[in-house]
Amino acid sequence: MTERLYYTDSYQTEFDATVRELTLRDGRPAVALDRSAFYPTSGGQPNDLGTLDFGAAGIYAVIDVVAGDGAVYHLLDAPSELPLELQAGSRVQGVIDWLRRYDHMQQHSGQHLLSQLFARRFEFETVSVHFGAEESTLDLDAATVDAAQLEEAEAAANDLVYAALPITAYVVDERDLARVPLRRPPAVSGQIRIVEIAGFDYSACGGTHVHTSAEIGPVKLIRQERRRGQTRVTFLCGRRALADYSRKHRLLIQTAALYSTDVSQVPDLVERSLEQVKELQHRVDELTTRRLAYTAQELLAAAQPIGEDRVVTALVALPVDAVKTLANLLQAEPHTIALLGSAAGGKATAVFARSADAAPHMGNLLRAALGALGGGGGGRPEFAQGGGVPVERLDELLQIALRQLRAAS
Ligand SMILES: [Zn+2]
């Protein structure tokens, strides 16, 4: 059995203890003590970190804390072989990482406050909670929670923070539990630890909590998501909420500076910029289409006659989409065959197309030409696309295809 010091004083950061057991867990030395202020991962609250000082046997970082068989095991950042001088009965001094613990206390007390608020105001019960390294969540038994409800809950939570309600923990025998207006029935039996936010919330909980609701600090609801008929609300309390405010404030100031404006103008300006971008894109598309039409006419003027058809052979410095559009423009002309190549993006692409009144099969022509150079591709009689050959052999590819057209005419 390990006496859990955090049950009676969640603010105790240092303690003396005696080693009860030395064992291995996950390949790491694990130490059980007669008493400990280290919180083991449980009830959704993550474990503490810190150090154990064994005197002459050294100081070790505690990298995980787990509960088992009534004991609390401290996993040490040490090789699996511990120094010989370390043994059961050794004296040890423990120190927990207070910033981390206090952060968990702020999130956990904040969660009790929010869960009670959602239950009282909207009859949304908390189904499960999770305290993450950066954000915490609570899953509400509610198919939807609207923005106004979130705003109301957040404002009410912060009002309760200002009210500085005392938060206490005490043990009640399960036979006397009817006297305690618990928010949820307990998951344990026998002696039950109750965490009370003075007259407001009563929870069966083994976690660590702040002394008054004032210490929870700012409460901020970040977002909500629907999950299998429930709603997951992500929240931040205390220093996390402050840090989030600072970060977002900085980002908004930076964005406002980009627009040389005040932060209040940012949404309007961003919206206007997006509209301008859309307009400009439309204009660029129009100009690109016109330019491709000119290019098509230029290429047609230089086309070579083969039989009844005229054949355009060209390497064009255009992205693949534009090459396809150009091929479409050319195949709309009577008796026209287009053999186009592009090295856009450092990759060879060949697009072969012909008008409906021309005869050669473009898919077969491209497959044969690419095959001669070790590439691959093909397509329909009127349109084909392929690649896979070195960029510097694109011209050769077009010449092979051109020779085949001549030979077949
Ligand atoms: Zn709790």
Short mmCIF file of C-alpha atoms and ligand atoms in Angstrom, two decimals:
data_model
loop_
_atom_site.label_atom_id
_atom_site.label_comp_id
_atom_site.label_asym_id
_atom_site.label_seq_id
_atom_site.Cartn_x
_atom_site.Cartn_y
_atom_site.Cartn_z
CA MET A 1 0.00 0.00 0.00
CA THR A 2 1.21 3.48 -0.82
CA GLU A 3 -0.20 6.36 1.20
CA ARG A 4 -1.34 8.89 -1.38
CA LEU A 5 -0.30 12.28 -0.10
CA TYR A 6 -2.15 14.13 -2.86
CA TYR A 7 -5.48 12.90 -1.47
CA THR A 8 -5.13 15.21 1.54
CA ASP A 9 -2.87 17.91 0.07
CA SER A 10 -2.72 18.38 -3.68
CA TYR A 11 -0.29 21.28 -3.16
CA GLN A 12 2.47 19.14 -1.57
CA THR A 13 5.39 19.04 -3.99
CA GLU A 14 8.13 17.44 -1.85
CA PHE A 15 8.07 14.44 0.47
CA ASP A 16 10.24 11.87 2.25
CA ALA A 17 9.47 8.19 1.90
CA THR A 18 10.83 4.67 2.28
CA VAL A 19 11.33 2.25 -0.63
CA ARG A 20 8.94 -0.70 -0.28
CA GLU A 21 9.61 -2.55 -3.50
CA LEU A 22 11.97 -2.46 -6.49
CA THR A 23 10.72 -4.11 -9.64
CA LEU A 24 10.70 -3.82 -13.43
CA ARG A 25 7.84 -2.39 -15.49
CA ASP A 26 8.06 -2.07 -19.28
CA GLY A 27 11.77 -2.82 -18.98
CA ARG A 28 12.30 0.10 -16.60
CA PRO A 29 13.11 0.04 -12.91
CA ALA A 30 9.94 0.84 -10.97
CA VAL A 31 9.92 1.87 -7.33
CA ALA A 32 7.00 1.54 -4.91
CA LEU A 33 7.16 3.76 -1.81
CA ASP A 34 5.31 3.73 1.52
CA ARG A 35 3.97 7.21 0.71
CA SER A 36 4.02 9.40 -2.38
CA ALA A 37 2.83 12.76 -3.68
CA PHE A 38 3.16 11.50 -7.29
CA TYR A 39 -0.20 11.18 -9.04
CA PRO A 40 -0.52 8.00 -11.14
CA THR A 41 -2.45 8.20 -14.44
CA SER A 42 -6.10 7.57 -13.52
CA GLY A 43 -9.59 8.98 -13.91
CA GLY A 44 -8.52 10.73 -17.12
CA GLN A 45 -5.86 12.82 -15.33
CA PRO A 46 -2.29 12.24 -16.58
CA ASN A 47 0.52 11.22 -14.21
CA ASP A 48 2.95 13.56 -12.53
CA LEU A 49 6.61 13.85 -13.48
CA GLY A 50 9.52 14.76 -11.20
CA THR A 51 12.52 13.22 -9.48
CA LEU A 52 13.36 10.70 -6.77
CA ASP A 53 16.55 11.39 -4.81
CA PHE A 54 18.07 8.19 -3.34
CA GLY A 55 21.02 9.98 -1.76
CA ALA A 56 24.26 8.10 -2.46
CA ALA A 57 22.45 5.88 -4.99
CA GLY A 58 21.69 8.90 -7.19
CA ILE A 59 18.83 11.11 -8.36
CA TYR A 60 16.52 9.71 -11.02
CA ALA A 61 13.86 11.34 -13.15
CA VAL A 62 10.40 9.82 -12.79
CA ILE A 63 9.10 9.32 -16.34
CA ASP A 64 5.80 7.57 -15.59
CA VAL A 65 3.66 6.80 -12.56
CA VAL A 66 1.24 3.88 -12.49
CA ALA A 67 -1.05 2.42 -9.84
CA GLY A 68 -1.31 -1.30 -9.17
CA ASP A 69 -2.25 -3.56 -6.22
CA GLY A 70 -2.79 -0.59 -3.95
CA ALA A 71 0.70 0.73 -4.63
CA VAL A 72 2.00 3.62 -6.71
CA TYR A 73 4.92 2.68 -8.98
CA HIS A 74 7.42 5.33 -10.06
CA LEU A 75 9.12 4.37 -13.34
CA LEU A 76 12.65 5.73 -13.39
CA ASP A 77 14.71 7.04 -16.28
CA ALA A 78 17.50 4.55 -15.53
CA PRO A 79 19.01 1.37 -16.97
CA SER A 80 17.16 -1.78 -15.90
CA GLU A 81 20.03 -2.58 -13.50
CA LEU A 82 19.80 -0.25 -10.52
CA PRO A 83 22.82 0.45 -8.26
CA LEU A 84 23.39 -2.21 -5.61
CA GLU A 85 23.11 0.25 -2.75
CA LEU A 86 19.48 0.86 -3.72
CA GLN A 87 17.17 -1.59 -1.95
CA ALA A 88 13.91 -1.92 -0.06
CA GLY A 89 14.13 0.15 3.09
CA SER A 90 16.23 2.91 1.43
CA ARG A 91 15.19 6.47 2.22
CA VAL A 92 14.17 8.63 -0.69
CA GLN A 93 13.14 12.22 -1.28
CA GLY A 94 10.60 12.98 -4.01
CA VAL A 95 9.91 16.21 -5.84
CA ILE A 96 7.09 16.58 -8.33
CA ASP A 97 7.02 18.87 -11.35
CA TRP A 98 4.71 21.52 -9.89
CA LEU A 99 3.93 23.44 -13.10
CA ARG A 100 2.68 20.26 -14.73
CA ARG A 101 0.68 19.20 -11.65
CA TYR A 102 -0.88 22.64 -11.21
CA ASP A 103 -1.84 22.70 -14.88
CA HIS A 104 -3.61 19.34 -14.45
CA MET A 105 -5.36 20.68 -11.32
CA GLN A 106 -6.65 23.71 -13.23
CA GLN A 107 -7.95 21.56 -16.11
CA HIS A 108 -9.52 18.97 -13.79
CA SER A 109 -11.32 21.44 -11.50
CA GLY A 110 -12.43 23.38 -14.59
CA GLN A 111 -13.88 20.17 -16.04
CA HIS A 112 -15.98 19.51 -12.90
CA LEU A 113 -17.27 23.09 -13.10
CA LEU A 114 -18.17 22.81 -16.81
CA SER A 115 -19.76 19.36 -16.47
CA GLN A 116 -22.06 20.62 -13.70
CA LEU A 117 -22.92 23.75 -15.71
CA PHE A 118 -23.85 21.78 -18.84
CA ALA A 119 -25.95 19.41 -16.70
CA ARG A 120 -27.80 22.20 -14.81
CA ARG A 121 -28.41 24.59 -17.68
CA PHE A 122 -29.08 22.23 -20.57
CA GLU A 123 -29.39 18.73 -19.05
CA PHE A 124 -26.32 17.62 -21.02
CA GLU A 125 -24.61 14.88 -19.01
CA THR A 126 -20.84 14.39 -19.30
CA VAL A 127 -20.23 10.89 -20.65
CA SER A 128 -16.42 10.94 -20.63
CA VAL A 129 -13.50 13.32 -20.20
CA HIS A 130 -9.95 13.42 -21.48
CA PHE A 131 -7.11 15.63 -20.29
CA GLY A 132 -4.56 15.97 -23.10
CA ALA A 133 -1.10 17.50 -23.13
CA GLU A 134 -2.44 20.60 -24.90
CA GLU A 135 -6.22 20.47 -24.84
CA SER A 136 -8.88 18.74 -22.77
CA THR A 137 -12.25 17.46 -23.90
CA LEU A 138 -15.56 16.46 -22.44
CA ASP A 139 -18.10 14.36 -24.31
CA LEU A 140 -21.66 15.49 -23.70
CA ASP A 141 -24.71 13.29 -24.09
CA ALA A 142 -26.19 15.77 -26.57
CA ALA A 143 -26.66 15.31 -30.32
CA THR A 144 -26.08 19.03 -30.86
CA VAL A 145 -24.87 21.95 -28.79
CA ASP A 146 -25.38 25.32 -30.41
CA ALA A 147 -23.00 28.26 -30.34
CA ALA A 148 -25.24 30.26 -27.98
CA GLN A 149 -25.24 27.40 -25.44
CA LEU A 150 -21.44 27.18 -25.58
CA GLU A 151 -21.16 30.94 -25.06
CA GLU A 152 -23.58 30.81 -22.14
CA ALA A 153 -21.72 27.92 -20.49
CA GLU A 154 -18.38 29.66 -20.93
CA ALA A 155 -19.63 32.93 -19.46
CA ALA A 156 -21.25 31.12 -16.51
CA ALA A 157 -18.06 29.13 -15.86
CA ASN A 158 -16.00 32.33 -15.71
CA ASP A 159 -18.56 33.93 -13.35
CA LEU A 160 -18.11 30.92 -11.03
CA VAL A 161 -14.35 31.44 -11.22
CA TYR A 162 -14.81 35.03 -10.00
CA ALA A 163 -17.05 33.70 -7.21
CA ALA A 164 -13.96 31.91 -5.78
CA LEU A 165 -15.96 28.92 -4.51
CA PRO A 166 -13.92 26.73 -2.13
CA ILE A 167 -13.08 23.27 -3.50
CA THR A 168 -12.68 20.51 -0.92
CA ALA A 169 -12.17 16.75 -0.89
CA TYR A 170 -13.52 14.36 1.74
CA VAL A 171 -14.35 10.70 2.12
CA VAL A 172 -17.90 9.38 2.51
CA ASP A 173 -18.93 5.79 3.22
CA GLU A 174 -21.08 4.40 0.40
CA ARG A 175 -23.90 3.76 2.91
CA ASP A 176 -24.08 7.52 3.54
CA LEU A 177 -23.87 8.44 -0.12
CA ALA A 178 -27.58 9.31 -0.36
CA ARG A 179 -26.76 12.52 1.55
CA VAL A 180 -24.42 13.67 -1.24
CA PRO A 181 -26.08 15.08 -4.40
CA LEU A 182 -23.58 13.41 -6.75
CA ARG A 183 -23.60 14.49 -10.39
CA ARG A 184 -22.92 10.89 -11.48
CA PRO A 185 -23.05 7.59 -9.56
CA PRO A 186 -19.56 6.52 -8.39
CA ALA A 187 -17.56 3.87 -10.24
CA VAL A 188 -16.07 2.59 -6.97
CA SER A 189 -17.57 1.27 -3.72
CA GLY A 190 -16.68 1.36 -0.02
CA GLN A 191 -15.04 4.60 1.09
CA ILE A 192 -15.69 7.16 -1.64
CA ARG A 193 -13.71 10.34 -2.11
CA ILE A 194 -15.92 13.30 -2.93
CA VAL A 195 -14.61 16.48 -4.53
CA GLU A 196 -17.01 19.34 -3.81
CA ILE A 197 -17.12 22.77 -5.41
CA ALA A 198 -18.88 24.45 -2.48
CA GLY A 199 -22.57 23.61 -2.83
CA PHE A 200 -22.34 23.61 -6.64
CA ASP A 201 -20.84 20.28 -7.72
CA TYR A 202 -20.28 16.95 -5.98
CA SER A 203 -18.17 14.38 -7.86
CA ALA A 204 -16.72 11.03 -6.86
CA CYS A 205 -13.14 11.68 -7.94
CA GLY A 206 -9.59 10.65 -6.99
CA GLY A 207 -7.97 13.53 -8.86
CA THR A 208 -6.07 16.59 -7.69
CA HIS A 209 -7.89 19.93 -7.50
CA VAL A 210 -7.21 23.59 -6.81
CA HIS A 211 -8.29 25.21 -3.50
CA THR A 212 -10.92 27.53 -4.94
CA SER A 213 -12.61 27.99 -8.29
CA ALA A 214 -10.68 31.27 -8.63
CA GLU A 215 -7.49 29.27 -9.21
CA ILE A 216 -9.02 27.57 -12.26
CA GLY A 217 -8.29 30.86 -14.02
CA PRO A 218 -9.86 31.74 -17.38
CA VAL A 219 -12.10 29.07 -18.90
CA LYS A 220 -12.26 28.97 -22.70
CA LEU A 221 -14.32 26.64 -24.86
CA ILE A 222 -12.32 26.17 -28.05
CA ARG A 223 -14.53 24.09 -30.35
CA GLN A 224 -17.19 21.42 -30.58
CA GLU A 225 -17.50 18.36 -32.80
CA ARG A 226 -20.31 15.86 -33.24
CA ARG A 227 -19.29 12.30 -32.44
CA ARG A 228 -21.63 9.32 -32.68
CA GLY A 229 -24.69 11.12 -31.39
CA GLN A 230 -22.68 12.99 -28.75
CA THR A 231 -20.91 16.33 -28.72
CA ARG A 232 -17.24 16.69 -27.87
CA VAL A 233 -16.36 20.08 -26.38
CA THR A 234 -12.69 21.06 -26.26
CA PHE A 235 -11.74 23.45 -23.46
CA LEU A 236 -8.74 25.19 -21.92
CA CYS A 237 -8.37 26.44 -18.34
CA GLY A 238 -5.87 28.58 -16.44
CA ARG A 239 -2.43 29.12 -17.97
CA ARG A 240 -3.40 27.13 -21.05
CA ALA A 241 -6.26 29.53 -21.79
CA LEU A 242 -3.96 32.51 -21.24
CA ALA A 243 -1.27 31.02 -23.50
CA ASP A 244 -3.90 30.36 -26.16
CA TYR A 245 -5.09 33.97 -25.90
CA SER A 246 -1.50 35.26 -26.26
CA ARG A 247 -0.81 33.06 -29.26
CA LYS A 248 -4.03 33.99 -31.06
CA HIS A 249 -3.56 37.66 -30.21
CA ARG A 250 -0.08 37.54 -31.74
CA LEU A 251 -1.35 35.81 -34.90
CA LEU A 252 -4.13 38.36 -35.30
CA ILE A 253 -1.71 41.27 -34.82
CA GLN A 254 0.60 39.76 -37.45
CA THR A 255 -2.29 39.32 -39.87
CA ALA A 256 -3.51 42.89 -39.27
CA ALA A 257 0.03 44.15 -39.93
CA LEU A 258 0.03 42.35 -43.31
CA TYR A 259 -3.06 44.37 -44.22
CA SER A 260 -1.76 47.53 -42.50
CA THR A 261 -4.98 47.71 -40.54
CA ASP A 262 -6.59 47.34 -37.17
CA VAL A 263 -7.43 43.79 -35.97
CA SER A 264 -11.16 44.56 -36.09
CA GLN A 265 -10.88 45.10 -39.88
CA VAL A 266 -9.15 41.76 -40.56
CA PRO A 267 -12.22 39.61 -41.36
CA ASP A 268 -13.59 42.18 -43.85
CA LEU A 269 -10.21 42.65 -45.50
CA VAL A 270 -9.56 38.92 -45.79
CA GLU A 271 -13.01 38.44 -47.30
CA ARG A 272 -12.40 41.25 -49.80
CA SER A 273 -8.97 39.79 -50.70
CA LEU A 274 -10.51 36.39 -51.36
CA GLU A 275 -13.08 37.99 -53.65
CA GLN A 276 -10.30 39.82 -55.51
CA VAL A 277 -8.32 36.60 -55.89
CA LYS A 278 -11.40 34.90 -57.33
CA GLU A 279 -11.93 37.76 -59.79
CA LEU A 280 -8.28 37.75 -60.81
CA GLN A 281 -8.30 33.99 -61.26
CA HIS A 282 -11.32 34.36 -63.51
CA ARG A 283 -9.45 37.02 -65.53
CA VAL A 284 -6.32 34.85 -65.73
CA ASP A 285 -8.43 31.93 -66.97
CA GLU A 286 -9.95 34.14 -69.65
CA LEU A 287 -6.57 35.45 -70.81
CA THR A 288 -5.08 31.97 -70.77
CA THR A 289 -7.88 30.70 -73.00
CA ARG A 290 -7.33 33.58 -75.42
CA ARG A 291 -3.60 33.05 -75.44
CA LEU A 292 -4.07 29.33 -76.13
CA ALA A 293 -6.36 30.19 -79.05
CA TYR A 294 -3.56 32.37 -80.54
CA THR A 295 -1.01 29.63 -79.93
CA ALA A 296 -3.30 27.14 -81.69
CA GLN A 297 -3.53 29.43 -84.75
CA GLU A 298 0.26 29.92 -84.83
CA LEU A 299 0.85 26.18 -84.60
CA LEU A 300 -1.70 25.52 -87.36
CA ALA A 301 0.07 28.01 -89.61
CA ALA A 302 3.28 25.98 -89.26
CA ALA A 303 1.57 22.57 -89.57
CA GLN A 304 2.94 19.99 -92.04
CA PRO A 305 0.56 18.35 -94.51
CA ILE A 306 0.47 14.55 -94.44
CA GLY A 307 -2.10 13.09 -96.82
CA GLU A 308 -5.40 14.91 -96.27
CA ASP A 309 -4.42 16.05 -92.78
CA ARG A 310 -2.19 18.78 -91.35
CA VAL A 311 0.05 17.74 -88.49
CA VAL A 312 1.12 20.07 -85.68
CA THR A 313 4.28 18.95 -83.88
CA ALA A 314 5.38 21.13 -80.98
CA LEU A 315 7.11 21.21 -77.62
CA VAL A 316 5.18 23.75 -75.60
CA ALA A 317 6.17 25.42 -72.32
CA LEU A 318 2.76 24.99 -70.74
CA PRO A 319 1.38 23.10 -67.74
CA VAL A 320 -0.30 19.79 -68.55
CA ASP A 321 -3.85 21.19 -68.18
CA ALA A 322 -3.10 23.93 -70.70
CA VAL A 323 -1.50 21.41 -73.10
CA LYS A 324 -4.74 19.41 -73.01
CA THR A 325 -6.82 22.55 -73.64
CA LEU A 326 -4.52 23.41 -76.57
CA ALA A 327 -4.95 19.86 -77.94
CA ASN A 328 -8.72 20.27 -77.64
CA LEU A 329 -8.58 23.57 -79.58
CA LEU A 330 -6.51 21.99 -82.33
CA GLN A 331 -8.66 18.88 -82.67
CA ALA A 332 -11.69 21.16 -83.15
CA GLU A 333 -10.11 22.22 -86.51
CA PRO A 334 -10.87 20.06 -89.56
CA HIS A 335 -8.32 17.42 -90.68
CA THR A 336 -5.91 18.25 -87.91
CA ILE A 337 -3.53 16.08 -85.88
CA ALA A 338 -1.69 17.56 -82.86
CA LEU A 339 1.45 15.92 -81.42
CA LEU A 340 2.29 17.99 -78.34
CA GLY A 341 4.96 17.58 -75.68
CA SER A 342 5.52 19.42 -72.40
CA ALA A 343 8.28 19.26 -69.80
CA ALA A 344 6.20 21.08 -67.17
CA GLY A 345 7.22 20.29 -63.61
CA GLY A 346 10.37 18.52 -64.87
CA LYS A 347 8.23 15.65 -66.18
CA ALA A 348 7.74 14.63 -69.79
CA THR A 349 4.10 14.60 -70.92
CA ALA A 350 2.92 13.85 -74.45
CA VAL A 351 -0.61 14.66 -75.61
CA PHE A 352 -1.76 13.43 -79.04
CA ALA A 353 -5.13 14.50 -80.43
CA ARG A 354 -6.91 14.56 -83.77
CA SER A 355 -10.08 15.94 -85.30
CA ALA A 356 -13.02 13.57 -85.84
CA ASP A 357 -12.42 13.59 -89.62
CA ALA A 358 -8.75 12.49 -89.40
CA ALA A 359 -7.98 8.77 -89.50
CA PRO A 360 -4.92 7.70 -87.38
CA HIS A 361 -5.54 6.16 -83.95
CA MET A 362 -3.89 8.50 -81.41
CA GLY A 363 -3.84 5.94 -78.58
CA ASN A 364 -2.02 3.39 -80.73
CA LEU A 365 0.35 6.01 -82.18
CA LEU A 366 1.36 7.27 -78.72
CA ARG A 367 1.75 3.76 -77.28
CA ALA A 368 4.07 2.76 -80.15
CA ALA A 369 6.18 5.93 -79.90
CA LEU A 370 6.50 5.75 -76.12
CA GLY A 371 7.23 2.03 -76.31
CA ALA A 372 10.21 2.77 -78.58
CA LEU A 373 11.67 4.97 -75.82
CA GLY A 374 10.72 2.89 -72.77
CA GLY A 375 7.74 4.97 -71.62
CA GLY A 376 4.08 4.17 -71.26
CA GLY A 377 0.64 5.55 -72.04
CA GLY A 378 -2.13 5.45 -74.55
CA GLY A 379 -5.74 6.37 -75.02
CA ARG A 380 -8.68 6.66 -77.30
CA PRO A 381 -8.63 7.02 -81.11
CA GLU A 382 -9.02 10.81 -80.90
CA PHE A 383 -7.13 11.65 -77.72
CA ALA A 384 -4.17 10.13 -75.86
CA GLN A 385 -1.80 11.11 -73.08
CA GLY A 386 1.39 9.52 -71.69
CA GLY A 387 4.88 10.00 -70.35
CA GLY A 388 7.60 8.22 -68.46
CA VAL A 389 10.45 9.11 -70.82
CA PRO A 390 13.33 11.49 -70.05
CA VAL A 391 12.44 15.14 -70.72
CA GLU A 392 15.33 15.51 -73.18
CA ARG A 393 13.85 12.75 -75.37
CA LEU A 394 10.45 14.43 -75.80
CA ASP A 395 11.41 15.88 -79.18
CA GLU A 396 12.62 12.46 -80.35
CA LEU A 397 9.27 11.01 -79.24
CA LEU A 398 7.34 13.49 -81.39
CA GLN A 399 9.64 12.79 -84.38
CA ILE A 400 9.06 9.02 -84.06
CA ALA A 401 5.30 9.60 -84.10
CA LEU A 402 5.62 11.98 -87.06
CA ARG A 403 7.62 9.39 -89.07
CA GLN A 404 4.99 6.76 -88.32
CA LEU A 405 2.24 9.04 -89.60
CA ARG A 406 4.22 9.69 -92.80
CA ALA A 407 4.94 5.99 -93.28
CA ALA A 408 1.26 5.14 -92.87
CA SER A 409 -0.05 7.76 -95.27
ZN ZN B 1 -12.64 14.36 -11.42
#
